N, CA, C and O atoms as a MOPAC input file, in Angstrom:
PM7 MOZYME 1SCF
protein

 N    -22.87100 1    25.44500 1   -71.34400 1
 C    -22.96600 1    26.81200 1   -70.85500 1
 C    -24.11400 1    26.92400 1   -69.86000 1
 O    -25.14100 1    26.26000 1   -69.99600 1
 N    -23.92400 1    27.75600 1   -68.88300 1
 C    -24.96200 1    28.03900 1   -67.91600 1
 C    -25.96500 1    29.00800 1   -68.54000 1
 O    -25.57700 1    29.91500 1   -69.27600 1
 N    -27.23800 1    28.82100 1   -68.25100 1
 C    -28.28500 1    29.63000 1   -68.87900 1
 C    -28.22100 1    31.09400 1   -68.47000 1
 O    -28.56200 1    31.95800 1   -69.27800 1
 N    -27.80000 1    31.40900 1   -67.25000 1
 C    -27.83800 1    32.78200 1   -66.76200 1
 C    -26.58000 1    33.57700 1   -67.04100 1
 O    -26.65200 1    34.78300 1   -67.27800 1
 N    -25.43300 1    32.92700 1   -67.01700 1
 C    -24.18600 1    33.68000 1   -67.05400 1
 C    -23.32800 1    33.40000 1   -68.27000 1
 O    -22.41300 1    34.17100 1   -68.55900 1
 N    -23.59000 1    32.33300 1   -68.98400 1
 C    -22.73600 1    31.97100 1   -70.09600 1
 C    -21.42800 1    31.33800 1   -69.66100 1
 O    -20.53500 1    31.13500 1   -70.48400 1
 N    -21.30000 1    31.02300 1   -68.37400 1
 C    -20.10000 1    30.36600 1   -67.85900 1
 C    -20.15700 1    28.89700 1   -68.25400 1
 O    -21.20400 1    28.26400 1   -68.11700 1
 N    -19.07000 1    28.35300 1   -68.73400 1
 C    -19.09100 1    26.93400 1   -69.10300 1
 C    -19.52600 1    26.06200 1   -67.93100 1
 O    -19.13400 1    26.29000 1   -66.78700 1
 N    -20.32800 1    25.08000 1   -68.23200 1
 C    -20.80800 1    24.16000 1   -67.20000 1
 C    -19.62900 1    23.50600 1   -66.51300 1
 O    -18.61800 1    23.19900 1   -67.14600 1
 N    -19.76100 1    23.29400 1   -65.21900 1
 C    -18.70700 1    22.66000 1   -64.46100 1
 C    -17.78000 1    23.63900 1   -63.76500 1
 O    -16.97200 1    23.22700 1   -62.93400 1
 N    -17.87400 1    24.92000 1   -64.08100 1
 C    -17.00000 1    25.91300 1   -63.45500 1
 C    -17.58300 1    26.47500 1   -62.16600 1
 O    -16.89500 1    27.20300 1   -61.45000 1
 N    -18.81100 1    26.16100 1   -61.86000 1
 C    -19.44400 1    26.65000 1   -60.64500 1
 C    -19.83500 1    25.49100 1   -59.75700 1
 O    -19.50100 1    24.33900 1   -60.03700 1
 N    -20.55500 1    25.80500 1   -58.67000 1
 C    -20.98500 1    24.72400 1   -57.78000 1
 C    -21.99000 1    23.81600 1   -58.47400 1
 O    -22.73100 1    24.25600 1   -59.35200 1
 N    -22.01200 1    22.56400 1   -58.08000 1
 C    -22.97000 1    21.62700 1   -58.66400 1
 C    -24.35200 1    21.88100 1   -58.07800 1
 O    -24.49100 1    22.48600 1   -57.01500 1
 N    -25.35500 1    21.41600 1   -58.77900 1
 C    -26.72900 1    21.57800 1   -58.31700 1
 C    -26.93400 1    20.91800 1   -56.95900 1
 O    -27.66000 1    21.44400 1   -56.11600 1
 N    -26.30300 1    19.77600 1   -56.74500 1
 C    -26.48600 1    19.07100 1   -55.46900 1
 C    -25.87900 1    19.85100 1   -54.30800 1
 O    -26.47000 1    19.91300 1   -53.23000 1
 N    -24.70500 1    20.44700 1   -54.51700 1
 C    -24.07300 1    21.26200 1   -53.46800 1
 C    -24.93100 1    22.48000 1   -53.17400 1
 O    -25.13100 1    22.82500 1   -52.00900 1
 N    -25.43700 1    23.13500 1   -54.20000 1
 C    -26.30700 1    24.29700 1   -54.00500 1
 C    -27.56400 1    23.87700 1   -53.25700 1
 O    -27.99800 1    24.57300 1   -52.33900 1
 N    -28.14500 1    22.76700 1   -53.63100 1
 C    -29.37300 1    22.28100 1   -52.97600 1
 C    -29.13300 1    22.02600 1   -51.47900 1
 O    -29.94900 1    22.41400 1   -50.64300 1
 N    -28.02900 1    21.38400 1   -51.15200 1
 C    -27.71300 1    21.09900 1   -49.74800 1
 C    -27.48600 1    22.41000 1   -48.97700 1
 O    -27.99300 1    22.56900 1   -47.86600 1
 N    -26.73700 1    23.33300 1   -49.55700 1
 C    -26.49000 1    24.61600 1   -48.89500 1
 C    -27.77100 1    25.42600 1   -48.74700 1
 O    -27.96600 1    26.10000 1   -47.73600 1
 N    -28.64700 1    25.36500 1   -49.75000 1
 C    -29.93200 1    26.05600 1   -49.63700 1
 C    -30.71300 1    25.55800 1   -48.42800 1
 O    -31.24900 1    26.35500 1   -47.65900 1
 N    -30.77500 1    24.24900 1   -48.26100 1
 C    -31.49000 1    23.66500 1   -47.11500 1
 C    -30.89000 1    24.15200 1   -45.80200 1
 O    -31.61200 1    24.51400 1   -44.87300 1
 N    -29.57200 1    24.15500 1   -45.73700 1
 C    -28.87000 1    24.54100 1   -44.51500 1
 C    -29.14500 1    25.99100 1   -44.14300 1
 O    -29.54600 1    26.28300 1   -43.01600 1
 N    -28.92700 1    26.90400 1   -45.09300 1
 C    -29.06100 1    28.32900 1   -44.79700 1
 C    -30.51800 1    28.74600 1   -44.65100 1
 O    -30.83200 1    29.60200 1   -43.82300 1
 N    -31.39700 1    28.16900 1   -45.42500 1
 C    -32.81100 1    28.47800 1   -45.25400 1
 C    -33.28200 1    28.04100 1   -43.86700 1
 O    -33.96400 1    28.79600 1   -43.17400 1
 N    -32.92400 1    26.84300 1   -43.47100 1
 C    -33.31600 1    26.35200 1   -42.15400 1
 C    -32.79700 1    27.24000 1   -41.03800 1
 O    -33.50900 1    27.52700 1   -40.07600 1
 N    -31.54800 1    27.67400 1   -41.17300 1
 C    -30.96800 1    28.55900 1   -40.16400 1
 C    -31.74500 1    29.86800 1   -40.07700 1
 O    -32.12800 1    30.29300 1   -38.98700 1
 N    -31.98100 1    30.51100 1   -41.22900 1
 C    -32.69300 1    31.79100 1   -41.21900 1
 C    -34.14200 1    31.63200 1   -40.77400 1
 O    -34.67700 1    32.50300 1   -40.08700 1
 N    -34.77000 1    30.55100 1   -41.15200 1
 C    -36.14700 1    30.29600 1   -40.70100 1
 C    -36.18500 1    30.21300 1   -39.17600 1
 O    -37.05900 1    30.80000 1   -38.53900 1
 N    -35.24000 1    29.48800 1   -38.60000 1
 C    -35.19900 1    29.34000 1   -37.14900 1
 C    -34.87700 1    30.65700 1   -36.45000 1
 O    -35.48200 1    30.98300 1   -35.42900 1
 N    -33.92900 1    31.41300 1   -36.99500 1
 C    -33.58400 1    32.71500 1   -36.41300 1
 C    -34.77500 1    33.66100 1   -36.50700 1
 O    -35.07100 1    34.38500 1   -35.55600 1
 N    -35.45800 1    33.65700 1   -37.65100 1
 C    -36.63700 1    34.51000 1   -37.81200 1
 C    -37.71000 1    34.18300 1   -36.78600 1
 O    -38.34600 1    35.08200 1   -36.23700 1
 N    -37.90900 1    32.90600 1   -36.52900 1
 C    -38.90700 1    32.49500 1   -35.52800 1
 C    -38.45600 1    32.90200 1   -34.12900 1
 O    -39.25200 1    33.39700 1   -33.33100 1
 N    -37.17900 1    32.69100 1   -33.84000 1
 C    -36.64900 1    33.03300 1   -32.51600 1
 C    -36.74800 1    34.53300 1   -32.24500 1
 O    -37.08400 1    34.94800 1   -31.13600 1
 N    -36.45400 1    35.34300 1   -33.26500 1
 C    -36.49500 1    36.79500 1   -33.11400 1
 C    -37.88900 1    37.37500 1   -33.34100 1
 O    -38.11100 1    38.57600 1   -33.19000 1
 N    -38.81100 1    36.50300 1   -33.70300 1
 C    -40.17600 1    36.94000 1   -34.05300 1
 C    -40.12500 1    38.00500 1   -35.14800 1
 O    -40.72600 1    39.07500 1   -35.05000 1
 N    -39.37600 1    37.65500 1   -36.19300 1
 C    -39.18600 1    38.54000 1   -37.34600 1
 C    -39.80700 1    37.88600 1   -38.57600 1
 O    -39.12200 1    37.18900 1   -39.32400 1
 N    -41.10800 1    38.11100 1   -38.78500 1
 C    -41.76300 1    37.44500 1   -39.91500 1
 C    -41.21800 1    37.88100 1   -41.27300 1
 O    -41.26600 1    37.11100 1   -42.23200 1
 N    -40.70100 1    39.10800 1   -41.36400 1
 C    -40.16200 1    39.57400 1   -42.64500 1
 C    -38.90900 1    38.78400 1   -43.01900 1
 O    -38.73300 1    38.42200 1   -44.18200 1
 N    -38.04600 1    38.51600 1   -42.05400 1
 C    -36.85000 1    37.71500 1   -42.32200 1
 C    -37.24800 1    36.31800 1   -42.78800 1
 O    -36.70400 1    35.80000 1   -43.76400 1
 N    -38.18900 1    35.72400 1   -42.09200 1
 C    -38.65000 1    34.38500 1   -42.47900 1
 C    -39.26200 1    34.39700 1   -43.87100 1
 O    -39.02500 1    33.48100 1   -44.65900 1
 N    -40.03600 1    35.41200 1   -44.17900 1
 C    -40.68400 1    35.50700 1   -45.49500 1
 C    -39.64700 1    35.69400 1   -46.59900 1
 O    -39.71300 1    35.02500 1   -47.63100 1
 N    -38.69100 1    36.59700 1   -46.38900 1
 C    -37.66700 1    36.83400 1   -47.41600 1
 C    -36.82900 1    35.58000 1   -47.64900 1
 O    -36.50400 1    35.24500 1   -48.78800 1
 N    -36.48300 1    34.89300 1   -46.56700 1
 C    -35.72100 1    33.64900 1   -46.70900 1
 C    -36.53300 1    32.61400 1   -47.48600 1
 O    -35.99000 1    31.89700 1   -48.32700 1
 N    -37.82500 1    32.54000 1   -47.20400 1
 C    -38.69200 1    31.60500 1   -47.91400 1
 C    -38.79600 1    31.92100 1   -49.39300 1
 O    -38.78900 1    31.01700 1   -50.22900 1
 N    -38.89200 1    33.20600 1   -49.71800 1
 C    -38.94100 1    33.59700 1   -51.13200 1
 C    -37.64400 1    33.22800 1   -51.85100 1
 O    -37.67300 1    32.67000 1   -52.94800 1
 N    -36.50300 1    33.54300 1   -51.22400 1
 C    -35.21100 1    33.22600 1   -51.84400 1
 C    -35.06400 1    31.72300 1   -52.03300 1
 O    -34.60700 1    31.26000 1   -53.07800 1
 N    -35.45300 1    30.97200 1   -51.02100 1
 C    -35.36300 1    29.50800 1   -51.08200 1
 C    -36.27300 1    28.95300 1   -52.18700 1
 O    -35.84700 1    28.11300 1   -52.97900 1
 N    -37.49400 1    29.41500 1   -52.23600 1
 C    -38.44400 1    28.93300 1   -53.24600 1
 C    -37.99800 1    29.24900 1   -54.66400 1
 O    -38.09900 1    28.41000 1   -55.55900 1
 N    -37.50000 1    30.47300 1   -54.86300 1
 C    -37.02200 1    30.85400 1   -56.18500 1
 C    -35.82400 1    29.99900 1   -56.58700 1
 O    -35.72600 1    29.54300 1   -57.72600 1
 N    -34.91300 1    29.78900 1   -55.63400 1
 C    -33.72700 1    28.97200 1   -55.92100 1
 C    -34.12000 1    27.54400 1   -56.28600 1
 O    -33.55300 1    26.96600 1   -57.21300 1
 N    -35.07300 1    26.97700 1   -55.57700 1
 C    -35.52600 1    25.62100 1   -55.89400 1
 C    -36.13100 1    25.56400 1   -57.30000 1
 O    -35.90300 1    24.61100 1   -58.04400 1
 N    -36.90000 1    26.58900 1   -57.65100 1
 C    -37.49100 1    26.63800 1   -58.99400 1
 C    -36.40200 1    26.71500 1   -60.06000 1
 O    -36.50800 1    26.07600 1   -61.10600 1
 N    -35.35700 1    27.49600 1   -59.79400 1
 C    -34.26500 1    27.61200 1   -60.75700 1
 C    -33.50500 1    26.29200 1   -60.88500 1
 O    -33.05500 1    25.94100 1   -61.97600 1
 N    -33.35900 1    25.56500 1   -59.78900 1
 C    -32.71400 1    24.25800 1   -59.87700 1
 C    -33.54700 1    23.29800 1   -60.72200 1
 O    -32.99700 1    22.48800 1   -61.46800 1
 N    -34.86300 1    23.38400 1   -60.60800 1
 C    -35.73200 1    22.54700 1   -61.43700 1
 C    -35.56000 1    22.86100 1   -62.91500 1
 O    -35.72900 1    21.98500 1   -63.76400 1
 N    -35.22100 1    24.12200 1   -63.22500 1
 C    -34.97600 1    24.52800 1   -64.61400 1
 C    -33.52300 1    24.30000 1   -65.03400 1
 O    -33.13400 1    24.67300 1   -66.14100 1
 N    -32.72000 1    23.69100 1   -64.15800 1
 C    -31.29300 1    23.46800 1   -64.40500 1
 C    -30.50600 1    24.76400 1   -64.53600 1
 O    -29.49900 1    24.81100 1   -65.24200 1
 N    -30.95800 1    25.81200 1   -63.86200 1
 C    -30.25000 1    27.09100 1   -63.86100 1
 C    -29.55800 1    27.24100 1   -62.50500 1
 O    -30.03100 1    27.94600 1   -61.61300 1
 N    -28.43100 1    26.55800 1   -62.38700 1
 C    -27.70500 1    26.50900 1   -61.11400 1
 C    -27.17600 1    27.89100 1   -60.73100 1
 O    -27.15000 1    28.23100 1   -59.54800 1
 N    -26.76000 1    28.68500 1   -61.70500 1
 C    -26.22100 1    30.01500 1   -61.41000 1
 C    -27.27900 1    30.90700 1   -60.76400 1
 O    -26.97600 1    31.64300 1   -59.82400 1
 N    -28.50700 1    30.85000 1   -61.25500 1
 C    -29.58000 1    31.65600 1   -60.66100 1
 C    -29.87700 1    31.17600 1   -59.24300 1
 O    -30.12400 1    31.98800 1   -58.35200 1
 N    -29.85600 1    29.87300 1   -59.03400 1
 C    -30.06700 1    29.32800 1   -57.69000 1
 C    -28.92600 1    29.74500 1   -56.77100 1
 O    -29.15300 1    30.06600 1   -55.60400 1
 N    -27.71200 1    29.74200 1   -57.28600 1
 C    -26.54300 1    30.13100 1   -56.48500 1
 C    -26.61800 1    31.59700 1   -56.06700 1
 O    -26.15400 1    31.95300 1   -54.98400 1
 N    -27.19200 1    32.44700 1   -56.91000 1
 C    -27.35400 1    33.86000 1   -56.53300 1
 C    -28.29700 1    33.99500 1   -55.34100 1
 O    -28.06100 1    34.81700 1   -54.45500 1
 N    -29.35100 1    33.20300 1   -55.31100 1
 C    -30.25300 1    33.22700 1   -54.16600 1
 C    -29.55900 1    32.66500 1   -52.93100 1
 O    -29.75300 1    33.16400 1   -51.82300 1
 N    -28.75800 1    31.63700 1   -53.12300 1
 C    -27.97200 1    31.09100 1   -52.02300 1
 C    -27.03100 1    32.16100 1   -51.47500 1
 O    -26.86300 1    32.27000 1   -50.26000 1
 N    -26.41900 1    32.94600 1   -52.34800 1
 C    -25.54100 1    34.02600 1   -51.89600 1
 C    -26.28300 1    34.97800 1   -50.96700 1
 O    -25.73200 1    35.41600 1   -49.95600 1
 N    -27.53100 1    35.30300 1   -51.30300 1
 C    -28.31900 1    36.18500 1   -50.43300 1
 C    -28.54100 1    35.52400 1   -49.07700 1
 O    -28.38300 1    36.16600 1   -48.03900 1
 N    -28.90600 1    34.24400 1   -49.08300 1
 C    -29.13300 1    33.52800 1   -47.82700 1
 C    -27.85800 1    33.49400 1   -46.98300 1
 O    -27.91900 1    33.67800 1   -45.76700 1
 N    -26.72100 1    33.26400 1   -47.60700 1
 C    -25.43800 1    33.21000 1   -46.89500 1
 C    -25.12600 1    34.58300 1   -46.30300 1
 O    -24.74800 1    34.68500 1   -45.13700 1
 N    -25.28200 1    35.63300 1   -47.09800 1
 C    -25.00500 1    36.99100 1   -46.62600 1
 C    -25.91900 1    37.36500 1   -45.46600 1
 O    -25.46500 1    37.92400 1   -44.46800 1
 N    -27.17600 1    37.06300 1   -45.59500 1
 C    -28.14100 1    37.36700 1   -44.53000 1
 C    -27.81700 1    36.55500 1   -43.27700 1
 O    -27.93500 1    37.06900 1   -42.16500 1
 N    -27.41700 1    35.31100 1   -43.43900 1
 C    -27.05900 1    34.46700 1   -42.29400 1
 C    -25.85500 1    35.02200 1   -41.54800 1
 O    -25.77000 1    34.89900 1   -40.32600 1
 N    -24.92600 1    35.63100 1   -42.27100 1
 C    -23.71600 1    36.17000 1   -41.64400 1
 C    -24.03500 1    37.25300 1   -40.61900 1
 O    -23.23500 1    37.50500 1   -39.71900 1
 N    -25.17800 1    37.88600 1   -40.74200 1
 C    -25.59500 1    38.87900 1   -39.74000 1
 C    -25.77900 1    38.23400 1   -38.37300 1
 O    -25.73300 1    38.91600 1   -37.35000 1
 N    -25.98400 1    36.93900 1   -38.35500 1
 C    -26.25600 1    36.21200 1   -37.12400 1
 C    -25.15000 1    35.18700 1   -36.83500 1
 O    -25.40900 1    34.10900 1   -36.30000 1
 N    -23.92100 1    35.54600 1   -37.19900 1
 C    -22.80000 1    34.61700 1   -37.07800 1
 C    -22.53700 1    34.17600 1   -35.63800 1
 O    -21.92700 1    33.13000 1   -35.41700 1
 N    -22.98500 1    34.95700 1   -34.66500 1
 C    -22.77200 1    34.59500 1   -33.26100 1
 C    -23.86900 1    33.68100 1   -32.72500 1
 O    -23.78300 1    33.21600 1   -31.58800 1
 N    -24.88700 1    33.42200 1   -33.51800 1
 C    -26.01400 1    32.60400 1   -33.06000 1
 C    -25.64700 1    31.12300 1   -33.02600 1
 O    -24.82000 1    30.64600 1   -33.80300 1
 N    -26.27900 1    30.42700 1   -32.11700 1
 C    -26.11300 1    28.97100 1   -32.06100 1
 C    -26.66400 1    28.37700 1   -33.35400 1
 O    -27.75600 1    28.73300 1   -33.79600 1
 N    -25.91100 1    27.48600 1   -33.94200 1
 C    -26.36000 1    26.83800 1   -35.17100 1
 C    -25.92600 1    27.52600 1   -36.44400 1
 O    -26.27200 1    27.06900 1   -37.53400 1
 N    -25.16200 1    28.63400 1   -36.33900 1
 C    -24.69700 1    29.31200 1   -37.55400 1
 C    -23.90300 1    28.31600 1   -38.40100 1
 O    -22.96300 1    27.69100 1   -37.91100 1
 N    -24.28600 1    28.17000 1   -39.68500 1
 C    -23.67200 1    27.12800 1   -40.51500 1
 C    -22.25100 1    27.39600 1   -40.99000 1
 O    -21.60200 1    26.47600 1   -41.48800 1
 N    -21.74500 1    28.61100 1   -40.85700 1
 C    -20.39900 1    28.89600 1   -41.34500 1
 C    -20.37200 1    29.04200 1   -42.84200 1
 O    -21.38800 1    29.36300 1   -43.46000 1
 N    -19.21200 1    28.80900 1   -43.43700 1
 C    -19.04900 1    28.96900 1   -44.88900 1
 C    -19.78200 1    27.86100 1   -45.63300 1
 O    -19.82600 1    26.72000 1   -45.17400 1
 N    -20.35600 1    28.20300 1   -46.78600 1
 C    -21.04300 1    27.18300 1   -47.58700 1
 C    -20.07300 1    26.12100 1   -48.11300 1
 O    -18.88200 1    26.38400 1   -48.28400 1
 N    -20.58500 1    24.95300 1   -48.35900 1
 C    -19.77300 1    23.81700 1   -48.83500 1
 C    -19.16800 1    24.06100 1   -50.20900 1
 O    -18.05900 1    23.60800 1   -50.49400 1
 N    -19.88600 1    24.77000 1   -51.05000 1
 C    -19.45400 1    24.93400 1   -52.43600 1
 C    -18.42500 1    26.02400 1   -52.65300 1
 O    -18.16000 1    26.40400 1   -53.79300 1
 N    -17.83900 1    26.53600 1   -51.57900 1
 C    -16.89000 1    27.65800 1   -51.74700 1
 C    -15.58600 1    27.36800 1   -51.11400 1
 O    -14.67900 1    28.19900 1   -51.16100 1

């Protein structure tokens, strides 16, 4: 069972897929934040990324995936930007 949702293990994305997607979307938002000179966007992305990494260390993939969902949703605001990663691998 997953610690956050009670969903049987194996029914969601794997920790490795979440980790790879976190790197991708965090990097994209970090770069967009720098390009737009939007320190709040960069800070929020950093917080979501850091929290997700901590949850992965605790083997709470569902909690990390929720942070990834925020990063994906926020990235979609910039879907026309160069380097937009598109849909996450785990979906």
